[in-house]
Amino acid sequence: MTDEESTSPAPAPAGERPAKSGRSRRKRKSGRSEARSAQYWMVVSSPDNFRKTRELGYTIQGLKSRHRRRVETMRVGDRLLYYVTGRMAFAATVTVASPMYEDHTPLWRSARRDEDYPWRVHIRPDIVLDDADWVPAKELAYRLDYVRKWPPEHWTLAFQGHIHALPRNDFAIVEDEIARSARRKRSLAG
């Protein structure tokens, strides 16, 4: 018997699986975004909470505690769209610039006293409109696939809740309108 024969494991009999080595072949989530394309999200925000995000220079976004699993799926490069309640309008787009982290520093407000929007990501602004230039959702709702889940007379139900995954095409439709509003503002300013 040679050294090579004595150290090689015997082949597994037909139909049997080899013993597991203790290492899984599945790759673990690493927080890196190379494995998938960007995801698109809509953050539904009150005017006060959107104002707070603006005051923070669009550098950070906190999300409600009950949405941890959604926020955990966010990766650097994902895009966020802001829908502001009360005004029923789209106000800005940003890009996620960090993996999710936990922070309980009170920045945003909720009707629930114990809600401190602990799941946070760093963001960087893409297109941000002044309040007067926000794009009314009613003008775009009929064009969005996401909104078609609801009867047309109840389209506003699509904008309840705090965070929603959006189809890429829907995000593009809204972002194009936000960009058009920003260009119109610049052309009027001369």
Short mmCIF file of C-alpha atoms in Angstrom, two decimals, residues 6-138:
data_model
loop_
_atom_site.label_atom_id
_atom_site.label_comp_id
_atom_site.label_asym_id
_atom_site.label_seq_id
_atom_site.Cartn_x
_atom_site.Cartn_y
_atom_site.Cartn_z
CA SER A 6 -3.56 4.97 3.02
CA THR A 7 -4.53 8.65 3.41
CA SER A 8 -7.29 8.79 0.77
CA PRO A 9 -10.79 8.21 2.09
CA ALA A 10 -12.58 5.21 0.67
CA PRO A 11 -15.15 6.11 -1.98
CA ALA A 12 -18.73 6.18 -0.74
CA PRO A 13 -20.81 3.22 -1.84
CA ALA A 14 -23.27 3.96 -4.63
CA GLY A 15 -26.41 5.73 -3.41
CA GLU A 16 -24.83 6.96 -0.16
CA ARG A 17 -23.83 10.53 0.51
CA PRO A 18 -20.34 11.27 1.78
CA ALA A 19 -20.11 12.35 5.42
CA LYS A 20 -20.50 16.09 5.99
CA SER A 21 -17.32 17.97 6.65
CA GLY A 22 -18.94 20.40 9.08
CA ARG A 23 -18.79 23.30 6.64
CA SER A 24 -21.92 24.44 4.90
CA ARG A 25 -21.80 25.05 1.17
CA ARG A 26 -24.40 27.82 1.44
CA LYS A 27 -22.91 31.25 1.45
CA ARG A 28 -23.72 33.43 4.41
CA LYS A 29 -25.17 36.88 4.01
CA SER A 30 -22.27 39.27 4.18
CA GLY A 31 -24.00 42.62 3.83
CA ARG A 32 -22.35 43.16 0.46
CA SER A 33 -24.46 43.92 -2.56
CA GLU A 34 -22.44 42.18 -5.30
CA ALA A 35 -24.76 39.17 -5.35
CA ARG A 36 -27.93 41.04 -6.31
CA SER A 37 -29.08 44.14 -8.07
CA ALA A 38 -30.41 47.13 -6.16
CA GLN A 39 -33.79 46.95 -4.49
CA TYR A 40 -36.23 49.84 -4.48
CA TRP A 41 -38.17 51.02 -1.45
CA MET A 42 -40.80 53.58 -0.57
CA VAL A 43 -40.62 55.15 2.89
CA VAL A 44 -43.97 56.56 4.01
CA SER A 45 -43.21 59.47 6.30
CA SER A 46 -45.14 62.09 8.19
CA PRO A 47 -44.27 65.71 7.31
CA ASP A 48 -42.54 66.10 10.71
CA ASN A 49 -40.41 62.98 10.29
CA PHE A 50 -39.49 63.90 6.73
CA ARG A 51 -38.49 67.36 8.00
CA LYS A 52 -36.26 65.65 10.58
CA THR A 53 -34.57 63.58 7.86
CA ARG A 54 -33.99 66.83 5.95
CA GLU A 55 -32.56 68.53 9.05
CA LEU A 56 -30.13 65.60 9.33
CA GLY A 57 -28.97 66.41 5.77
CA TYR A 58 -30.39 63.20 4.28
CA THR A 59 -27.55 61.30 5.91
CA ILE A 60 -29.53 58.83 8.03
CA GLN A 61 -32.92 57.12 7.93
CA GLY A 62 -34.49 55.25 10.83
CA LEU A 63 -37.21 52.67 10.35
CA LYS A 64 -39.77 51.32 12.77
CA SER A 65 -38.94 48.41 15.05
CA ARG A 66 -41.54 46.09 13.50
CA HIS A 67 -39.79 46.33 10.11
CA ARG A 68 -36.46 44.85 11.16
CA ARG A 69 -36.60 42.00 8.64
CA ARG A 70 -37.23 44.35 5.73
CA VAL A 71 -34.46 46.69 6.79
CA GLU A 72 -32.08 43.74 7.21
CA THR A 73 -32.51 43.00 3.49
CA MET A 74 -31.42 46.52 2.52
CA ARG A 75 -27.96 46.76 1.03
CA VAL A 76 -25.62 49.55 0.06
CA GLY A 77 -26.84 50.86 -3.29
CA ASP A 78 -30.54 50.23 -2.66
CA ARG A 79 -32.75 53.20 -3.41
CA LEU A 80 -35.37 54.88 -1.20
CA LEU A 81 -38.27 57.04 -2.33
CA TYR A 82 -40.06 59.32 0.15
CA TYR A 83 -43.83 59.63 0.17
CA VAL A 84 -45.05 62.27 2.63
CA THR A 85 -48.43 61.70 4.25
CA GLY A 86 -50.81 64.61 4.68
CA ARG A 87 -49.46 66.15 1.48
CA MET A 88 -49.88 62.82 -0.38
CA ALA A 89 -46.79 63.61 -2.42
CA PHE A 90 -43.35 62.32 -3.36
CA ALA A 91 -40.53 64.48 -2.05
CA ALA A 92 -37.12 62.87 -2.61
CA THR A 93 -34.99 59.91 -3.59
CA VAL A 94 -31.86 58.76 -1.77
CA THR A 95 -29.39 55.88 -1.94
CA VAL A 96 -28.59 53.55 0.97
CA ALA A 97 -24.95 54.09 1.94
CA SER A 98 -24.47 51.60 4.82
CA PRO A 99 -25.71 48.28 6.13
CA MET A 100 -28.45 48.41 8.77
CA TYR A 101 -27.45 49.13 12.35
CA GLU A 102 -29.32 49.62 15.61
CA ASP A 103 -29.51 52.97 17.39
CA HIS A 104 -32.16 54.03 19.90
CA THR A 105 -31.31 57.76 19.94
CA PRO A 106 -34.71 59.47 19.60
CA LEU A 107 -34.80 61.41 16.32
CA TRP A 108 -38.14 60.65 14.65
CA ARG A 109 -41.57 60.65 16.32
CA SER A 110 -44.38 58.11 16.33
CA ALA A 111 -47.80 57.91 17.94
CA ARG A 112 -46.38 55.00 19.95
CA ARG A 113 -44.24 56.33 22.76
CA ASP A 114 -41.91 53.33 22.72
CA GLU A 115 -41.18 53.61 18.97
CA ASP A 116 -37.73 55.10 18.35
CA TYR A 117 -37.06 53.95 14.75
CA PRO A 118 -34.10 51.81 15.84
CA TRP A 119 -33.19 50.15 12.52
CA ARG A 120 -31.11 52.68 10.67
CA VAL A 121 -29.13 53.08 7.50
CA HIS A 122 -26.90 55.86 6.32
CA ILE A 123 -28.18 57.49 3.14
CA ARG A 124 -27.01 60.02 0.57
CA PRO A 125 -29.42 62.31 -1.28
CA ASP A 126 -30.08 61.89 -4.98
CA ILE A 127 -32.97 64.23 -5.86
CA VAL A 128 -34.58 66.34 -3.14
CA LEU A 129 -37.42 68.75 -3.86
CA ASP A 130 -38.46 71.88 -1.99
CA ASP A 131 -41.88 71.47 -0.34
CA ALA A 132 -43.66 73.51 -3.02
CA ASP A 133 -42.32 71.24 -5.77
CA TRP A 134 -43.31 67.85 -4.35
CA VAL A 135 -44.99 65.55 -6.89
CA PRO A 136 -48.63 64.73 -6.02
CA ALA A 137 -49.09 60.94 -5.83
CA LYS A 138 -52.56 61.22 -7.35
#
